[in-house]
Amino acid sequence: MKHPSVPLPRIGMRVIKTAVAVMVSYALFLPFGLTYREELGGVLGQMGPLYACIACIICTQSSLGQTFYQGISRLIGVLVGGALGTATLLLGPALEHFWLKTIVLGMVCVAGVWLCLLIKRPTACGMACILPCVILITGVTGVTRYYYAVARIIETIVGLLVALAVNAALPDHRPESERGGMDMTVEVKNSTRKLCVIGDPVGHSKSPLIQNTMIKALGLDYVYLCQPVPRGQCKAWLDCAKFADYAGFNATMPHKEELVPLMDELDEDARLIGAVNTVCIRDGKAYGYNTDGEGFLRSLADEGIDPAGKRVMVLGAGGASKAVCLKLAQAGAEVVVCNRTLDKAQTICNHDPDHLRPTGFTPEELAREAEQCDLLVNCTSLGMEGASGQFADFSFLDSLAKSAPVVDLIYAPAETELLRQARKRGHRTANGLGLLVNQAVLSLEYFTGTAIDAADMKKRIADVL
Ligand code: ATR
């Protein structure tokens, strides 16, 4: 009888990089002795390779960008944990009391987790909690505890630098020849969690391609499907998704507003924008998020654009425009919303009249507004592949200051006629790929609780689109 062969786990570049980084960081601590030697005195006496090795193991990822992101999170965790642990030492001899120490340990853990979540670094939580525990539980006493805390921080920084250097020196885990050839095939196991996009229609959606590309690249145990849900059927779908144990789903037209009252909890942006595009299902409860607005702000940040204090001209007043306008206003921009149907622009502006002002879409109105704006964002469907309609004329671009970047939310074609005209006139331009990727990355982060390197994903997604 032939026995099925058991596939051996693959030893890839990430494993090799981790091993090299651990060896290098271990060797670096040779001059300080590889165990803690209190006779050296001060911080040096507490120095050892352990935290550097741990940093290498945790931080080393398949790409330099991901390693950097993990490394920074870990460093933040160590700094938060070090500060909290050191602060608790100020309680002095009171800490010798068993129950007081127990309660303090619990409280610093809560504080560590809370601080890391506050700055949106969930992967920093571990270190933020472990370090105070280590500082309080270790056998060292008196002032040596402070040296102990500083030594752990230094070791982590060394480990992080080694992980980055090793990542930069060794090649990516995929050979160059394979890059660009990614597809959306993911392995489905019994343990695989389900995700999907719902819409009506939804067959054209790029979300499955984008999300499965990311899932595959990150080695996550998820699969992302495409689920048509007729208009008005969101409640029935939500019950199905809960029953079928979906981890979550994204929503596109026309469900984003209908989902709002169906959520058990709404995040701040979903409430602000009045639309949900990401739903996470946890313990039978539905948590609604909106990643469009934040995804847009992140895509601006990627281009080095800070909207605070800027005068922004937004073209269009549909769903995408609403998310963009409200987040721009929240970020401190002064926004003029130009739309063919003035009522729709007015409705958006009613949400924040201090920052938002409506106007029409005639060439004269566009030229007048362009004269006084620092950033132009197109949220209309004009110029989109497969959609009819084009700007009647681009003369309003002549009124725009050369320093004003022009951003189009459309990503297909990669360069719309608006962007081409703007580029010809010397403006910096950006298409909608940045928003597409950033909002998808944010969604997947909510679904999986994993921090994702958006820059790396942008390259991969651009390859498959
Ligand atoms: P989305 O959800 O992607 O924002 P939408 O809600 O259909 O899509 O919005 C499309 C936007 O493009 C609207 O602002 C629309 O203007 P109206 O509100 O006047 O319909 C704008 N748009 C579409 N075709 C247009 C055209 N030919 N001229 C000017 N604006 C147009």
XYZ file of C-alpha atoms and ligand atoms in Angstrom:
496
model
C 0.000 0.000 0.000
C 1.314 3.434 -0.910
C 1.422 5.901 1.994
C 0.634 9.511 1.265
C 3.779 11.600 1.459
C 3.891 14.273 4.135
C 4.969 17.610 2.646
C 8.009 19.020 4.439
C 7.827 22.649 5.567
C 9.743 24.976 3.236
C 12.747 26.807 4.633
C 12.440 30.146 2.859
C 14.360 33.395 2.911
C 12.447 34.684 5.936
C 13.654 31.760 8.059
C 17.215 32.148 6.770
C 17.170 35.911 7.395
C 15.871 35.351 10.934
C 18.608 32.807 11.668
C 21.347 35.094 10.312
C 19.986 38.093 12.252
C 19.852 36.082 15.500
C 23.423 34.867 15.025
C 24.705 38.360 14.242
C 22.971 39.956 17.221
C 24.177 37.177 19.523
C 27.767 37.648 18.353
C 27.532 41.422 18.820
C 27.055 40.973 22.563
C 30.171 38.856 22.990
C 32.212 41.814 24.391
C 29.647 42.322 27.188
C 29.563 38.654 28.118
C 26.658 36.549 26.972
C 25.055 36.405 30.407
C 24.199 39.334 32.680
C 27.295 40.284 34.664
C 26.453 42.618 37.511
C 30.170 43.085 38.309
C 30.464 45.273 35.167
C 28.135 47.708 36.952
C 25.446 50.072 35.606
C 23.613 49.378 32.359
C 26.541 47.335 30.982
C 26.190 44.811 33.773
C 22.611 44.125 32.697
C 23.334 43.847 28.989
C 22.854 40.537 27.190
C 21.858 39.251 23.732
C 18.392 37.900 24.639
C 16.213 40.899 23.732
C 18.254 41.584 20.583
C 17.667 37.984 19.479
C 13.932 38.225 20.290
C 13.714 41.475 18.317
C 15.338 39.756 15.328
C 12.947 36.804 15.510
C 9.834 38.962 15.719
C 10.860 41.790 13.411
C 12.340 39.846 10.517
C 9.698 39.711 7.791
C 9.789 38.858 4.117
C 10.517 42.440 3.055
C 12.488 45.394 4.369
C 9.353 47.581 4.643
C 7.468 45.007 6.719
C 10.529 44.466 8.908
C 10.775 48.199 9.500
C 7.071 48.409 10.404
C 7.289 45.460 12.816
C 10.533 46.841 14.243
C 9.060 50.248 14.929
C 6.005 48.657 16.575
C 8.242 46.529 18.755
C 10.375 49.523 19.666
C 7.274 51.523 20.582
C 6.157 48.572 22.727
C 9.507 48.443 24.497
C 9.546 52.217 25.085
C 5.964 52.197 26.405
C 6.633 49.082 28.514
C 9.998 50.442 29.738
C 8.442 53.752 30.753
C 5.504 52.073 32.518
C 7.724 49.503 34.249
C 10.198 52.143 35.370
C 7.407 54.405 36.596
C 5.956 51.624 38.747
C 9.352 51.172 40.413
C 8.754 54.582 41.965
C 6.266 52.833 44.277
C 9.409 51.554 46.038
C 9.085 49.145 49.014
C 5.265 49.138 48.670
C 5.801 46.803 45.711
C 7.017 44.070 48.048
C 3.393 43.556 49.110
C 2.122 40.572 47.094
C -1.416 41.769 46.394
C -0.359 45.321 45.618
C 2.219 44.022 43.131
C -0.425 41.765 41.537
C -2.823 44.670 41.072
C -0.047 46.950 39.753
C 0.960 44.287 37.210
C -2.622 44.104 35.953
C -2.959 47.860 35.777
C 0.285 48.433 33.862
C -0.740 45.742 31.364
C -4.069 47.498 30.771
C -2.264 50.844 30.443
C 0.275 49.345 28.002
C -2.386 47.812 25.765
C -4.506 50.974 25.898
C -1.589 53.236 24.932
C -0.546 51.015 22.009
C -4.096 50.780 20.689
C -4.460 54.539 21.086
C -1.579 55.039 18.652
C -2.903 52.233 16.415
C 0.038 49.847 16.997
C -1.633 46.592 18.127
C 1.583 44.623 17.547
C 3.330 46.803 20.159
C 0.953 45.580 22.908
C 2.955 42.431 23.732
C 6.176 44.230 24.606
C 4.336 47.069 26.330
C 2.945 44.490 28.780
C 5.833 42.037 28.993
C 8.502 44.593 29.861
C 6.798 45.994 32.998
C 6.157 42.405 34.130
C 9.808 41.481 33.576
C 11.015 44.606 35.390
C 8.736 43.947 38.375
C 9.287 40.201 38.538
C 13.081 40.065 37.950
C 15.389 39.254 40.863
C 17.366 42.503 40.511
C 16.633 45.179 43.084
C 17.167 48.862 43.823
C 18.653 51.142 41.205
C 19.768 48.107 39.183
C 16.163 47.716 38.029
C 16.441 51.015 36.141
C 19.659 49.787 34.491
C 17.799 46.594 33.663
C 15.022 48.535 31.886
C 17.502 50.671 29.905
C 19.496 47.575 28.909
C 16.354 45.922 27.502
C 15.598 49.015 25.409
C 19.167 49.169 24.062
C 19.153 45.443 23.252
C 15.890 45.824 21.339
C 17.239 48.747 19.311
C 20.362 46.713 18.463
C 18.191 43.737 17.448
C 15.992 45.947 15.279
C 19.018 47.485 13.519
C 20.486 44.036 12.905
C 17.133 42.774 11.512
C 16.957 45.749 9.138
C 20.594 45.368 8.021
C 20.183 41.625 7.378
C 16.935 42.259 5.475
C 18.609 44.898 3.336
C 21.632 42.662 2.652
C 19.769 39.442 1.756
C 17.310 39.110 -1.149
C 13.516 39.076 -0.847
C 11.957 35.633 -0.308
C 10.574 35.530 -3.847
C 13.035 35.356 -6.736
C 12.937 38.407 -9.040
C 11.672 36.255 -11.899
C 8.514 35.362 -9.966
C 7.600 38.947 -9.086
C 4.701 40.370 -10.985
C 3.422 36.866 -11.595
C 1.258 36.727 -8.455
C -2.257 35.469 -8.861
C -5.216 35.307 -6.491
C -5.151 31.551 -5.894
C -5.066 30.862 -2.179
C -4.854 27.526 -0.418
C -8.137 26.643 1.307
C -7.942 24.437 4.391
C -10.567 23.399 6.955
C -9.292 26.136 9.228
C -9.457 28.854 6.541
C -11.531 31.913 7.564
C -13.943 33.348 5.006
C -14.124 36.961 3.835
C -15.994 38.480 0.896
C -17.251 41.579 -0.844
C -20.981 42.155 -1.230
C -22.637 44.405 -3.784
C -25.316 44.647 -6.432
C -23.762 44.260 -8.961
C -20.434 42.986 -7.620
C -19.029 40.809 -10.421
C -16.729 43.608 -11.588
C -15.193 44.117 -8.125
C -11.396 44.092 -7.863
C -11.580 43.367 -4.120
C -11.178 39.554 -4.400
C -8.092 39.997 -6.593
C -6.581 42.619 -4.288
C -7.409 40.911 -0.997
C -6.385 37.410 -2.091
C -3.119 38.822 -3.439
C -2.425 40.339 -0.022
C -3.606 37.219 1.834
C -1.274 35.073 -0.263
C 1.668 37.457 0.072
C 1.247 37.585 3.854
C 0.633 33.836 4.236
C -2.656 34.431 6.089
C -5.193 31.621 6.523
C -8.096 33.475 4.881
C -9.922 33.331 1.564
C -11.770 36.273 0.012
C -14.876 35.628 -2.104
C -17.329 37.618 -4.200
C -20.946 37.533 -2.954
C -23.824 39.171 -4.854
C -26.419 40.500 -2.392
C -29.543 42.155 -3.852
C -30.407 45.680 -2.746
C -32.458 45.638 0.462
C -31.166 42.193 1.538
C -28.330 43.263 3.842
C -30.064 42.041 7.013
C -30.604 38.558 5.536
C -26.994 38.488 4.332
C -25.650 39.566 7.730
C -27.517 36.683 9.418
C -26.075 34.266 6.812
C -22.555 35.629 7.292
C -22.808 35.205 11.064
C -24.211 31.686 10.708
C -21.540 30.700 8.170
C -18.861 32.073 10.498
C -17.487 34.697 8.119
C -14.629 36.725 9.651
C -16.014 39.763 7.853
C -16.870 41.359 4.533
C -16.544 44.516 2.502
C -19.528 46.314 1.039
C -19.816 48.251 -2.163
C -22.736 49.917 -3.962
C -25.594 50.031 -2.899
C -25.107 48.571 0.596
C -22.834 50.999 2.395
C -25.639 53.081 3.926
C -28.067 50.201 4.466
C -25.534 48.439 6.699
C -25.196 51.347 9.147
C -28.261 50.597 11.354
C -27.532 46.850 11.240
C -24.203 47.147 13.043
C -23.781 46.295 16.741
C -20.983 48.872 16.868
C -19.828 51.569 14.474
C -16.389 53.118 14.318
C -15.972 56.897 14.336
C -15.401 57.194 10.571
C -18.395 55.007 9.666
C -20.550 57.218 11.887
C -19.048 60.422 10.451
C -19.426 59.334 6.820
C -22.733 57.550 7.426
C -21.560 54.525 5.465
C -19.961 51.160 6.236
C -17.565 49.508 3.784
C -15.958 46.998 6.166
C -17.763 44.682 8.574
C -15.931 42.462 11.064
C -17.856 39.648 12.719
C -16.557 38.769 16.155
C -18.430 36.548 18.639
C -21.619 36.921 16.621
C -21.496 40.727 16.692
C -21.075 43.002 13.668
C -18.565 45.852 13.857
C -18.836 48.436 11.084
C -15.913 50.492 9.761
C -15.337 52.905 6.927
C -11.829 52.745 5.465
C -12.440 55.016 2.440
C -11.747 58.353 4.140
C -8.738 57.180 6.139
C -7.452 55.285 3.080
C -7.624 58.543 1.121
C -5.751 60.530 3.795
C -3.076 57.818 3.935
C -2.729 57.893 0.156
C -2.179 61.673 0.373
C 0.398 61.149 3.116
C 2.178 58.595 0.871
C 2.479 61.377 -1.709
C 3.824 63.751 0.954
C 0.623 65.847 0.927
C -0.684 67.198 4.232
C -4.181 68.682 3.771
C -4.173 70.612 7.075
C -4.745 74.310 6.383
C -4.935 73.722 2.592
C -7.693 74.940 0.286
C -8.926 71.841 -1.522
C -11.184 71.705 -4.567
C -13.139 68.443 -4.723
C -14.957 67.574 -7.953
C -18.094 65.473 -7.507
C -20.540 64.855 -4.666
C -21.238 61.100 -4.735
C -20.417 58.508 -2.069
C -16.647 58.643 -2.606
C -16.666 62.428 -2.498
C -18.528 62.445 0.823
C -15.883 60.267 2.518
C -13.072 62.378 1.008
C -14.664 65.749 1.880
C -15.565 64.892 5.475
C -12.119 63.469 6.222
C -10.399 66.426 4.540
C -12.495 68.785 6.658
C -11.668 66.767 9.765
C -7.970 67.000 8.852
C -8.256 70.802 8.851
C -8.634 71.550 5.137
C -10.952 74.180 3.683
C -12.916 72.352 0.990
C -15.011 73.559 -1.920
C -17.264 70.830 -3.315
C -17.978 71.347 -7.036
C -20.833 69.287 -8.430
C -23.145 69.269 -11.440
C -26.129 68.708 -9.109
C -25.682 71.506 -6.580
C -28.109 69.977 -4.040
C -25.857 66.961 -3.593
C -22.840 69.181 -2.912
C -24.966 71.198 -0.458
C -26.024 68.004 1.384
C -22.373 67.028 1.943
C -21.464 70.550 3.041
C -24.282 70.618 5.617
C -22.248 68.123 7.692
C -19.494 70.658 8.357
C -20.362 74.141 7.033
C -17.292 75.655 8.743
C -14.962 73.714 6.454
C -17.124 72.779 3.448
C -18.650 75.045 0.783
C -20.720 73.942 -2.249
C -20.500 75.268 -5.795
C -21.521 74.308 -9.318
C -19.631 72.573 -12.124
C -19.662 75.099 -14.999
C -16.278 75.908 -16.620
C -16.472 79.428 -15.121
C -17.146 78.134 -11.604
C -14.367 75.551 -11.895
C -11.891 78.188 -13.149
C -12.829 80.607 -10.353
C -12.355 77.972 -7.633
C -9.181 76.546 -9.197
C -7.549 79.972 -8.903
C -7.583 79.801 -5.121
C -6.908 76.147 -4.400
C -3.785 74.260 -3.215
C -4.962 70.755 -4.106
C -7.453 69.372 -6.641
C -9.191 66.024 -6.107
C -11.454 64.421 -8.716
C -14.201 62.238 -7.237
C -16.425 62.211 -10.321
C -16.608 59.263 -12.689
C -15.454 61.459 -15.612
C -12.612 59.738 -17.489
C -13.167 56.341 -15.882
C -12.589 53.227 -18.021
C -15.899 51.732 -19.113
C -17.926 54.779 -18.002
C -19.118 57.377 -20.437
C -18.360 61.025 -19.845
C -15.373 63.314 -20.002
C -14.682 66.856 -18.785
C -16.139 69.320 -21.283
C -12.854 71.223 -21.232
C -9.742 71.411 -19.107
C -9.226 75.163 -19.264
C -9.909 75.433 -15.500
C -6.519 73.759 -14.981
C -4.868 76.901 -16.399
C -6.107 78.818 -13.328
C -4.529 76.315 -10.946
C -1.247 77.249 -9.220
C 1.610 75.076 -10.568
C 2.416 73.953 -7.033
C -1.060 72.389 -6.591
C -1.048 68.577 -6.927
C -3.902 66.953 -8.855
C -5.312 63.685 -7.494
C -7.836 61.491 -9.308
C -9.649 58.728 -7.397
C -9.870 56.756 -10.653
C -7.182 54.056 -11.041
C -8.287 52.581 -14.384
C -6.966 53.974 -16.644
C -3.795 54.608 -14.632
C -3.646 58.087 -16.144
C -6.994 59.748 -16.814
C -7.253 62.594 -19.288
C -7.503 64.973 -16.297
C -4.185 63.701 -14.918
C -2.569 63.819 -18.367
C -3.673 67.418 -18.873
C -2.482 68.345 -15.376
C 0.892 66.633 -15.901
C 1.317 68.463 -19.227
C 0.790 71.725 -17.349
C 3.526 70.796 -14.841
C 1.408 69.598 -11.900
C 2.310 66.696 -9.656
C -0.334 63.986 -10.153
C -1.517 60.836 -8.390
C -4.167 58.318 -9.408
C -6.590 56.296 -7.254
C -4.329 53.275 -6.739
C -3.080 54.740 -3.448
C -6.624 55.015 -2.073
C -7.591 51.590 -3.425
C -4.627 49.923 -1.730
C -4.750 51.862 1.531
C -8.464 51.254 2.102
C -8.013 47.545 1.264
C -4.997 47.276 3.593
C -6.964 48.938 6.396
C -9.860 46.509 5.849
C -7.580 43.479 5.960
C -5.932 44.856 9.102
C -9.370 45.094 10.733
C -10.336 41.569 9.567
C -7.128 39.856 10.678
C -5.623 42.088 13.382
C -2.327 41.943 11.450
C -0.255 45.045 10.714
C 0.382 45.291 6.964
C 3.035 47.208 5.029
C 0.959 49.260 2.557
C 3.971 50.264 0.410
C 4.885 46.636 -0.224
C 1.233 45.763 -0.978
C 0.947 48.688 -3.407
C 3.722 47.210 -5.556
C 2.164 43.746 -5.498
C -1.337 45.007 -6.261
C -0.116 47.253 -9.088
C 1.416 44.074 -10.576
C -1.852 42.130 -10.619
C -4.353 44.839 -11.552
P -19.215 57.291 -6.259
O -20.009 56.489 -5.283
O -18.039 56.582 -6.835
O -18.849 58.621 -5.697
P -21.483 58.351 -7.655
O -22.177 58.441 -6.341
O -22.220 57.778 -8.806
O -20.164 57.510 -7.529
O -20.960 59.823 -8.024
C -20.487 60.156 -9.290
C -20.141 61.638 -9.302
O -19.691 61.954 -10.629
C -21.304 62.540 -8.992
O -20.846 63.670 -8.297
C -21.793 62.923 -10.386
O -22.447 64.178 -10.463
P -24.030 64.302 -10.132
O -24.138 64.252 -8.655
O -24.418 65.615 -10.713
O -24.671 63.137 -10.818
C -20.477 63.040 -11.127
N -20.689 62.919 -12.578
C -20.991 61.815 -13.274
N -21.099 62.119 -14.595
C -20.891 63.454 -14.713
C -20.840 64.377 -15.811
N -21.055 63.960 -17.069
N -20.569 65.680 -15.554
C -20.331 66.091 -14.286
N -20.348 65.276 -13.192
C -20.616 63.973 -13.408
